[in-house]
Short mmCIF file of C-alpha atoms in Angstrom, two decimals:
data_model
loop_
_atom_site.label_atom_id
_atom_site.label_comp_id
_atom_site.label_asym_id
_atom_site.label_seq_id
_atom_site.Cartn_x
_atom_site.Cartn_y
_atom_site.Cartn_z
CA UNK I 259 -35.37 -24.28 -48.78
CA UNK I 260 -31.83 -23.75 -50.09
CA UNK I 261 -31.10 -20.15 -51.09
CA UNK I 262 -29.53 -19.48 -54.45
CA UNK I 263 -25.85 -18.58 -54.47
CA UNK I 264 -25.22 -14.90 -55.23
CA UNK I 265 -22.02 -15.79 -57.07
CA UNK I 266 -21.29 -18.28 -59.83
CA UNK I 267 -17.70 -19.49 -60.25
CA UNK I 268 -16.63 -21.42 -63.34
CA UNK I 269 -13.10 -22.38 -64.37
CA UNK I 270 -12.32 -23.45 -67.94
CA UNK I 271 -8.92 -23.71 -69.62
CA UNK I 272 -7.15 -21.70 -66.95
CA UNK I 273 -9.76 -18.92 -66.81
CA UNK I 274 -11.87 -18.51 -63.67
CA UNK I 275 -15.03 -16.53 -64.39
CA UNK I 276 -16.75 -15.04 -61.35
CA UNK I 277 -20.29 -13.99 -62.20
CA UNK I 278 -22.32 -11.82 -59.85
CA UNK I 279 -25.56 -13.78 -60.01
CA UNK I 280 -28.39 -11.59 -58.74
CA UNK I 281 -29.83 -10.40 -62.06
CA UNK I 282 -33.29 -9.53 -60.68
CA UNK I 283 -31.73 -6.76 -58.58
CA UNK I 284 -29.03 -5.84 -61.11
CA UNK I 285 -26.33 -7.76 -59.19
CA UNK I 286 -26.45 -5.37 -56.27
CA UNK I 287 -24.30 -6.63 -53.44
CA UNK I 288 -24.89 -7.15 -49.75
CA UNK I 289 -22.79 -8.62 -46.96
CA UNK I 290 -23.37 -12.17 -48.22
CA UNK I 291 -22.18 -11.42 -51.76
CA UNK I 292 -19.20 -9.48 -50.42
CA UNK I 293 -18.17 -12.47 -48.31
CA UNK I 294 -18.75 -14.87 -51.22
CA UNK I 295 -16.55 -12.75 -53.50
CA UNK I 296 -13.73 -12.56 -50.97
CA UNK I 297 -13.82 -16.35 -50.49
CA UNK I 298 -13.93 -17.01 -54.24
CA UNK I 299 -11.07 -14.64 -54.96
CA UNK I 300 -8.95 -16.26 -52.26
CA UNK I 301 -9.73 -19.70 -53.70
CA UNK I 302 -8.79 -18.85 -57.29
CA UNK I 303 -5.65 -17.12 -56.06
CA UNK I 304 -4.53 -20.41 -54.50
CA UNK I 305 -5.48 -22.48 -57.57
CA UNK I 306 -2.37 -23.06 -59.69
CA UNK I 307 -4.55 -24.03 -62.65
CA UNK I 308 -6.03 -20.53 -62.85
CA UNK I 309 -4.09 -18.11 -65.05
CA UNK I 310 -6.69 -15.33 -65.44
CA UNK I 311 -9.73 -14.17 -63.46
CA UNK I 312 -12.72 -12.60 -65.23
CA UNK I 313 -15.34 -10.71 -63.19
CA UNK I 314 -18.75 -10.09 -64.75
CA UNK I 315 -22.47 -9.87 -64.04
CA UNK I 316 -25.47 -12.00 -64.94
CA UNK I 317 -28.31 -10.45 -66.91
CA UNK I 318 -28.46 -6.83 -68.03
CA UNK I 319 -26.18 -5.22 -65.43
CA UNK I 320 -22.65 -5.56 -64.12
CA UNK I 321 -23.50 -4.31 -60.63
CA UNK I 322 -25.84 -1.61 -59.36
CA UNK I 323 -23.80 -1.21 -56.19
CA UNK I 324 -25.40 -1.69 -52.81
CA UNK I 325 -28.54 -3.81 -52.34
CA UNK I 326 -31.44 -1.60 -51.20
CA UNK I 327 -32.45 -3.99 -48.41
CA UNK I 328 -28.86 -4.03 -47.19
CA UNK I 329 -28.78 -0.22 -47.31
CA UNK I 330 -32.00 -0.02 -45.29
CA UNK I 331 -30.59 -2.37 -42.69
CA UNK I 332 -27.34 -0.45 -42.39
CA UNK I 333 -29.15 2.90 -42.28
CA UNK I 334 -30.79 1.71 -39.06
CA UNK I 335 -27.60 0.18 -37.64
CA UNK I 336 -25.17 1.83 -35.24
CA UNK I 337 -22.02 3.61 -36.37
CA UNK I 338 -19.98 0.72 -34.95
CA UNK I 339 -21.97 -1.81 -37.01
CA UNK I 340 -21.64 0.39 -40.10
CA UNK I 341 -17.89 0.63 -39.56
CA UNK I 342 -17.55 -3.17 -39.40
CA UNK I 343 -19.70 -3.53 -42.52
CA UNK I 344 -17.77 -0.91 -44.49
CA UNK I 345 -14.43 -2.43 -43.56
CA UNK I 346 -15.54 -5.74 -45.04
CA UNK I 347 -16.31 -3.99 -48.33
CA UNK I 348 -12.90 -2.32 -48.10
CA UNK I 349 -11.37 -5.78 -47.64
CA UNK I 350 -13.09 -7.00 -50.82
CA UNK I 351 -11.71 -4.08 -52.84
CA UNK I 352 -8.24 -4.61 -51.42
CA UNK I 353 -8.28 -8.36 -52.11
CA UNK I 354 -9.45 -7.82 -55.70
CA UNK I 355 -7.01 -5.00 -56.35
CA UNK I 356 -4.00 -6.93 -55.04
CA UNK I 357 -4.98 -10.41 -56.23
CA UNK I 358 -1.98 -12.48 -57.30
CA UNK I 359 -3.61 -13.25 -60.65
CA UNK I 360 -4.42 -10.90 -63.54
CA UNK I 361 -8.03 -9.74 -63.48
CA UNK I 362 -10.40 -8.58 -66.21
CA UNK I 363 -13.70 -6.78 -65.63
CA UNK I 364 -16.17 -7.89 -68.32
CA UNK I 365 -18.58 -5.00 -67.91
CA UNK I 366 -21.69 -6.41 -69.54
CA UNK I 367 -23.98 -3.62 -68.33
CA UNK I 368 -24.29 -0.71 -65.95
CA UNK I 369 -21.99 -0.28 -62.95
CA UNK I 370 -22.94 2.12 -60.16
CA UNK I 371 -21.37 3.00 -56.82
CA UNK I 372 -19.50 -0.02 -55.52
CA UNK I 373 -19.84 -1.62 -58.95
CA UNK I 374 -17.54 1.11 -60.27
CA UNK I 375 -15.13 0.17 -57.50
CA UNK I 376 -15.04 -3.43 -58.68
CA UNK I 377 -14.25 -2.26 -62.22
CA UNK I 378 -11.48 0.04 -60.99
CA UNK I 379 -9.86 -2.75 -58.97
CA UNK I 380 -9.45 -5.03 -61.99
CA UNK I 381 -6.26 -4.87 -64.04
CA UNK I 382 -8.13 -4.66 -67.34
CA UNK I 383 -11.71 -3.51 -67.97
CA UNK I 384 -13.70 -3.92 -71.17
CA UNK I 385 -17.25 -2.55 -71.32
CA UNK I 386 -20.24 -3.00 -73.60
CA UNK I 387 -21.28 0.25 -75.26
CA UNK I 388 -24.64 0.07 -73.50
CA UNK I 389 -23.09 0.18 -70.02
CA UNK I 390 -23.63 3.23 -67.86
CA UNK I 391 -21.51 4.29 -64.89
CA UNK I 392 -22.11 6.51 -61.90
CA UNK I 393 -20.71 7.46 -58.52
CA UNK I 394 -24.07 8.61 -57.23
CA UNK I 395 -23.48 8.60 -53.47
CA UNK I 396 -23.69 12.38 -52.91
CA UNK I 397 -27.34 12.28 -54.00
CA UNK I 398 -27.92 10.28 -50.82
CA UNK I 399 -25.86 12.54 -48.59
CA UNK I 400 -22.97 10.05 -48.69
CA UNK I 401 -19.61 9.75 -50.48
CA UNK I 402 -17.87 6.90 -52.39
CA UNK I 403 -15.38 6.59 -49.55
CA UNK I 404 -14.38 2.92 -49.55
CA UNK I 405 -13.87 2.68 -53.30
CA UNK I 406 -12.25 6.11 -53.67
CA UNK I 407 -8.55 5.08 -53.66
CA UNK I 408 -9.10 2.57 -56.46
CA UNK I 409 -11.31 4.82 -58.57
CA UNK I 410 -8.88 7.72 -58.22
CA UNK I 411 -6.04 5.39 -59.26
CA UNK I 412 -8.03 4.55 -62.39
CA UNK I 413 -9.31 7.96 -63.48
CA UNK I 414 -7.12 10.48 -61.67
CA UNK I 415 -7.96 13.10 -59.08
CA UNK I 416 -9.23 15.70 -61.56
CA UNK I 417 -11.94 13.47 -63.02
CA UNK I 418 -12.76 12.06 -59.59
CA UNK I 419 -13.41 15.51 -58.16
CA UNK I 420 -16.03 16.16 -60.81
CA UNK I 421 -17.70 12.76 -60.70
CA UNK I 422 -17.61 12.32 -56.92
CA UNK I 423 -19.15 15.76 -56.36
CA UNK I 424 -21.78 15.82 -59.11
CA UNK I 425 -22.88 12.14 -59.06
CA UNK I 426 -23.14 12.39 -62.86
CA UNK I 427 -24.04 9.20 -64.75
CA UNK I 428 -21.87 8.67 -67.83
CA UNK I 429 -21.67 6.25 -70.73
CA UNK I 430 -19.09 3.64 -71.72
CA UNK I 431 -17.39 5.94 -74.22
CA UNK I 432 -16.78 8.49 -71.47
CA UNK I 433 -15.61 5.71 -69.14
CA UNK I 434 -13.02 4.76 -71.75
CA UNK I 435 -11.98 8.38 -72.31
CA UNK I 436 -11.25 8.98 -68.63
CA UNK I 437 -9.55 5.61 -68.10
CA UNK I 438 -12.09 3.72 -66.01
CA UNK I 439 -12.30 1.08 -68.74
CA UNK I 440 -9.73 0.32 -71.42
CA UNK I 441 -12.22 -0.13 -74.25
CA UNK I 442 -15.92 0.13 -75.01
CA UNK I 443 -17.24 -2.25 -77.67
CA UNK I 444 -20.61 -3.33 -79.07
CA UNK I 445 -22.26 -5.91 -76.82
CA UNK I 446 -21.96 -8.60 -79.51
CA UNK I 447 -18.19 -8.07 -79.53
CA UNK I 448 -17.70 -8.07 -75.74
CA UNK I 449 -16.76 -11.74 -75.40
CA UNK I 450 -14.30 -11.55 -78.29
CA UNK I 451 -12.67 -8.46 -76.81
CA UNK I 452 -12.34 -10.11 -73.39
CA UNK I 453 -11.05 -13.35 -74.96
CA UNK I 454 -8.36 -11.38 -76.78
CA UNK I 455 -7.14 -9.92 -73.49
CA UNK I 456 -7.21 -13.39 -71.90
CA UNK I 457 -5.06 -14.82 -74.70
CA UNK I 458 -2.52 -12.01 -74.36
CA UNK I 459 -2.23 -12.69 -70.64
CA UNK I 460 -1.94 -16.45 -71.11
CA UNK I 461 0.79 -15.96 -73.75
CA UNK I 462 2.94 -14.11 -71.23
CA UNK I 463 4.96 -15.77 -68.48
CA UNK I 464 2.72 -16.17 -65.40
CA UNK I 465 5.45 -15.10 -62.98
CA UNK I 466 6.32 -12.12 -65.17
CA UNK I 467 2.64 -11.09 -65.33
CA UNK I 468 2.39 -11.17 -61.54
CA UNK I 469 5.63 -9.27 -61.07
CA UNK I 470 4.54 -6.68 -63.66
CA UNK I 471 1.34 -6.12 -61.69
CA UNK I 472 3.25 -5.82 -58.43
CA UNK I 473 5.75 -3.49 -60.08
CA UNK I 474 3.10 -0.95 -60.99
CA UNK I 475 1.49 -1.13 -57.57
CA UNK I 476 4.83 -0.88 -55.75
CA UNK I 477 5.86 2.21 -57.68
CA UNK I 478 2.46 3.86 -57.40
CA UNK I 479 1.97 3.04 -53.71
CA UNK I 480 5.28 2.10 -52.05
CA UNK I 481 3.80 1.88 -48.55
CA UNK I 482 1.15 -0.85 -48.33
CA UNK I 483 0.58 -0.16 -44.61
CA UNK I 484 -0.52 3.38 -45.44
CA UNK I 485 -2.96 2.00 -48.03
CA UNK I 486 -4.54 -0.34 -45.48
CA UNK I 487 -4.82 2.54 -43.00
CA UNK I 488 -6.48 4.63 -45.71
CA UNK I 489 -9.01 1.86 -46.36
CA UNK I 490 -9.90 1.78 -42.66
CA UNK I 491 -10.18 5.57 -42.46
CA UNK I 492 -12.50 5.59 -45.47
CA UNK I 493 -14.64 2.87 -43.91
CA UNK I 494 -14.88 4.99 -40.77
CA UNK I 495 -15.91 7.99 -42.88
CA UNK I 496 -18.79 6.26 -44.67
CA UNK I 497 -19.95 4.75 -41.38
CA UNK I 498 -20.10 8.21 -39.81
CA UNK I 499 -21.93 9.68 -42.82
CA UNK I 500 -24.53 6.88 -42.88
CA UNK I 501 -25.61 7.71 -39.34
CA UNK I 502 -25.24 11.50 -39.73
CA UNK I 503 -28.26 13.82 -40.00
CA UNK I 504 -27.68 14.46 -43.72
CA UNK I 505 -26.96 10.81 -44.51
CA UNK I 506 -30.08 9.67 -42.70
CA UNK I 507 -32.17 12.26 -44.56
CA UNK I 508 -30.66 11.32 -47.92
CA UNK I 509 -31.28 7.61 -47.42
CA UNK I 510 -34.78 8.17 -46.05
CA UNK I 511 -35.67 10.41 -49.00
CA UNK I 512 -34.34 7.81 -51.43
CA UNK I 513 -36.35 4.98 -49.88
CA UNK I 514 -39.49 7.16 -49.69
CA UNK I 515 -38.99 8.28 -53.31
CA UNK I 516 -39.13 11.97 -52.46
CA UNK I 517 -36.69 14.89 -52.84
CA UNK I 518 -34.14 15.25 -50.07
CA UNK I 519 -34.55 18.23 -47.76
CA UNK I 520 -31.51 20.01 -49.17
CA UNK I 521 -33.17 20.29 -52.59
CA UNK I 522 -35.62 22.82 -51.14
CA UNK I 523 -32.82 25.07 -49.89
#
């Protein structure tokens, strides 16, 4: 039996659309989807026919973050295995963030945890009004470590401190207000809004678009080696928290659908 691909890639008229294709589990990602995304992004980066990359989700959600079965597996894995796993996710975020093509997040529905990271790594993000967002890791005794540099770049440290700590879920209008997405529109207008951004990008010189993207990144983060080291340190942090006493309790409570022990304190 051939398993279904977790990612659909379609290129039309210079636009490569990468669709997270696990709608039954709200496009949650695991190691297989992470690898598929990295490979697809590398492929479109090398394709001279591709001018713009659009990232979206199938069904009602953009991405609910980590797949529960994947989380269960990693909760039982060693810190070394968790570190390797987290560094692969960090690689995905880095590849997407620094892709040599302009990227648009078409946020068709809710984005949680790592899904927020994917949105933050795209150059442009347009969300449907119905979308909800959340960095909910602290409810599990964890932190949004791997995605943190990209989310902080998008929304700033002040907003990140509130949202990282409280795990508050917020709507698309709030996401637009704090800068996570550039616009929130009715669902029926989402495609038109994304198409308008695509046409603006295609009307500009492709080399100039790439250099403009690199310009912003170079000024904001002049030392790329430090950024890579930060990604690795963050992967080490989430690996340590997953196997820590609090992380294990938070994950166990979540899977058992009960309050975590700290709620009784």
